[in-house]
XYZ file of C-alpha atoms in Angstrom:
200
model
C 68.442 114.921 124.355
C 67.711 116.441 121.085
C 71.669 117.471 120.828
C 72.222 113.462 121.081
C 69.613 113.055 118.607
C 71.047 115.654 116.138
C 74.174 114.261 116.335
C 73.247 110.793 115.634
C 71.397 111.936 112.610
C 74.153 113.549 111.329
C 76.213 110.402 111.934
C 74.081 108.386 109.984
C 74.129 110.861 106.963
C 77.779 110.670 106.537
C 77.103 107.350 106.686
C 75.030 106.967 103.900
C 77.044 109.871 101.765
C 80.132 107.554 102.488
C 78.228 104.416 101.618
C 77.185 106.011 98.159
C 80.179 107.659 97.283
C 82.113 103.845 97.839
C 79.448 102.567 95.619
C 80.273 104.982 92.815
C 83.749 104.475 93.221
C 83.800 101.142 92.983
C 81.488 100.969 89.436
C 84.808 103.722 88.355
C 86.723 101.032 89.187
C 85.180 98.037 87.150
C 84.913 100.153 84.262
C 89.091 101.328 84.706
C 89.930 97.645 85.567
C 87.840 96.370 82.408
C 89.493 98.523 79.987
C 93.049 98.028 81.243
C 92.349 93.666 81.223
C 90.526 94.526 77.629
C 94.127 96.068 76.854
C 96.091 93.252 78.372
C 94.058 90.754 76.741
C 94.864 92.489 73.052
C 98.944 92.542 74.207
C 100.112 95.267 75.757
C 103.172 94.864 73.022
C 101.321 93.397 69.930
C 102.033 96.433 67.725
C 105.105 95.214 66.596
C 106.793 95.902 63.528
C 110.463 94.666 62.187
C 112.605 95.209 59.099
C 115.458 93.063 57.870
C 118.558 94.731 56.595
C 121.345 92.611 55.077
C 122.068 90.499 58.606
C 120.309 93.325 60.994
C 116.892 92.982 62.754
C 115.554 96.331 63.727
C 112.090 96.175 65.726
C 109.890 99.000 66.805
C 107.076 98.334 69.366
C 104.932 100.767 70.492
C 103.849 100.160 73.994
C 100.701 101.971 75.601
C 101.595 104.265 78.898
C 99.184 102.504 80.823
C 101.746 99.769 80.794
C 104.426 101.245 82.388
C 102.127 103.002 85.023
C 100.607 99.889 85.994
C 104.145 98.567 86.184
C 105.563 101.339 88.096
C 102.549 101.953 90.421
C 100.392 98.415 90.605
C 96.961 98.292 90.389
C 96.086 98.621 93.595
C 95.001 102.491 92.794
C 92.901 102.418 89.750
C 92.046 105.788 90.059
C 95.570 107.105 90.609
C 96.678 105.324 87.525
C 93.672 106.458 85.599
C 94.396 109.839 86.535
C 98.279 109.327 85.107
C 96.788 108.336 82.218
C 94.873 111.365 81.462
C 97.742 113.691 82.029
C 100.426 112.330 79.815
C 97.894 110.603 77.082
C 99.367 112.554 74.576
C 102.925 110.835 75.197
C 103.830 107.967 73.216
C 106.532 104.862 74.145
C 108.301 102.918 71.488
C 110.636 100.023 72.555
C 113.330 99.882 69.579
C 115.682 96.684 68.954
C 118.720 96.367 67.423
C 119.765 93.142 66.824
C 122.542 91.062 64.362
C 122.576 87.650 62.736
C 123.892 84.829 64.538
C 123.852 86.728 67.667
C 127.142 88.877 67.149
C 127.182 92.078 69.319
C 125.009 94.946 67.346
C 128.098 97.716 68.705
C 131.071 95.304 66.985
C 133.765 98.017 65.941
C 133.572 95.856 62.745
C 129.882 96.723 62.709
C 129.687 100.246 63.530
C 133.197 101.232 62.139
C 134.072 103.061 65.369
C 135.296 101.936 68.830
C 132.911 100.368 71.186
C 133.000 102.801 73.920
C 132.074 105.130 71.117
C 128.929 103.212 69.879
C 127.777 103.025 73.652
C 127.909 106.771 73.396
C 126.381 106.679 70.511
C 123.336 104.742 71.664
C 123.398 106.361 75.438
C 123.042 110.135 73.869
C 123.048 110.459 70.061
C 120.416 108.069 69.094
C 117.120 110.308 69.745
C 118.437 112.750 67.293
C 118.076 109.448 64.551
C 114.111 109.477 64.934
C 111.331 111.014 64.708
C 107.342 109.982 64.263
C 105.511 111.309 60.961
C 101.418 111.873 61.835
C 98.772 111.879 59.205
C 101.485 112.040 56.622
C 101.913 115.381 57.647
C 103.636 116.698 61.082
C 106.824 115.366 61.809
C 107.831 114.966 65.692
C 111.369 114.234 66.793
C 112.078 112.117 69.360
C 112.164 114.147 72.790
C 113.959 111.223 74.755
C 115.711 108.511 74.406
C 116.756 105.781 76.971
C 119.736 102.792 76.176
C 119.216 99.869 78.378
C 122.410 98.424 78.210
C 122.653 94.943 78.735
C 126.381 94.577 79.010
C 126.719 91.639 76.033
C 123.844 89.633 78.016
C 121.209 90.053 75.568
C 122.242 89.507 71.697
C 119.967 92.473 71.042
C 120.513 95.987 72.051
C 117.178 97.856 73.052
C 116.826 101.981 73.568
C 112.973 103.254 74.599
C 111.871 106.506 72.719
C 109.572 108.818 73.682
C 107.160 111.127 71.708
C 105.286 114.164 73.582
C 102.037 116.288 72.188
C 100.980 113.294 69.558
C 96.955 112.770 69.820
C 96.404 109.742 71.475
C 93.994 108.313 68.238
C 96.471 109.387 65.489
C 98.036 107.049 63.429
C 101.901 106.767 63.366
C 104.861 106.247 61.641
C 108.177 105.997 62.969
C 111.161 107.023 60.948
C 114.822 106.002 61.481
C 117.467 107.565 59.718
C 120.306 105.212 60.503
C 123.837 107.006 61.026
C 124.928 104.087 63.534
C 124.920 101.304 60.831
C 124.272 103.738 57.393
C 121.452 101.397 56.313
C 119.464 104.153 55.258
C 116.102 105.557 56.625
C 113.456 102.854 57.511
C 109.916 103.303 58.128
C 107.645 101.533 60.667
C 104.144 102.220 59.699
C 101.528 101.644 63.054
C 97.977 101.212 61.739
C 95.951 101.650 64.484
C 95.928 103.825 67.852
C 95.258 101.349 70.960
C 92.301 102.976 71.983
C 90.575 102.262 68.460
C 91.554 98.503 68.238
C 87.978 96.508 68.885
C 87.854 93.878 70.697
């Protein structure tokens, strides 16, 4: 009898550890969801920033990583995503567009002044080495990736995503391009504010 007894007290302990423990996790997991909605409510692309050049549009947006890891892994994890978060929170995203007047294709041999297949190349492996991301008017990072989604002539833009490792997450940017594609000379895109200082 006093086995059965033990046992049942021990039962009911987990219990209550597991109870508590599911009560902790889910106050975690208001305070994660609130500050990803606070996030979504600002615009998870509002930093954006464009230049005109004679007839081209060029358009950097920096995108938070929580973003993409909400986009690639749902929400249905919080914690997961949190935890994502915190291990590559010193990465930064910027979404780049290229983009011509009266919706003429950006990689036009007329534009570029070189064949087409070589402005795909261009874009696909070249284009990284074009920017880099100036912090505290000091350190300069170059780009360590670049991605060309190609869009086949669908879009009238053309968009690559850049990425930016070791950058404190509340440092203020600015992006440098030093065009060699289209020789319009280096532009600057200044970002004021880190997303994790903007008040809501």
């Amino acid at each position: 009898m006093k086995i059965v007894k033990a046992f049942f007290t021990a039962c009911s302990l987990l219990l209550l550890l597991s109870c508590a423990k599911d009560k902790k996790s889910g106050s975690d997991d208001s305070e994660i969801r609130e500050r990803y909605y606070n996030l979504e409510k600002i615009g998870w692309k509002s930093k954006v920033y464009s230049q005109k050049v004679d007839q081209f549009d060029f358009t950097a947006t920096e995108v938070p990583i929580q973003y993409y890891l909400l986009k690639d892994k749902g929400n249905a994890n919080l914690f997961l995503v949190d935890s994502l978060y915190n291990d590559n929170k010193r990465e930064r995203v910027i979404e780049f567009t290229f983009e011509q007047e009266n919706e003429k294709d950006i990689l036009d041999p007329e534009t570029t002044g070189i064949p087409y297949e070589d402005g795909v190349k261009y874009m696909s492996f070249s284009i990284e080495n074009d920017f880099s991301v100036v912090i505290n008017q000091k350190d300069t990072i170059p780009c360590s990736g670049a991605l060309f989604e190609r869009s086949y002539k669908i879009t009238p833009y053309q968009k690559v995503m850049l990425f930016f490792s070791n950058i404190d997450p509340n440092a203020k940017i600015q992006l440098l391009y030093k065009d060699n594609l289209f020789k319009k000379g280096t532009l600057k895109f200044q970002f004021k504010d880190p997303f994790t200082e903007i008040a809501l």
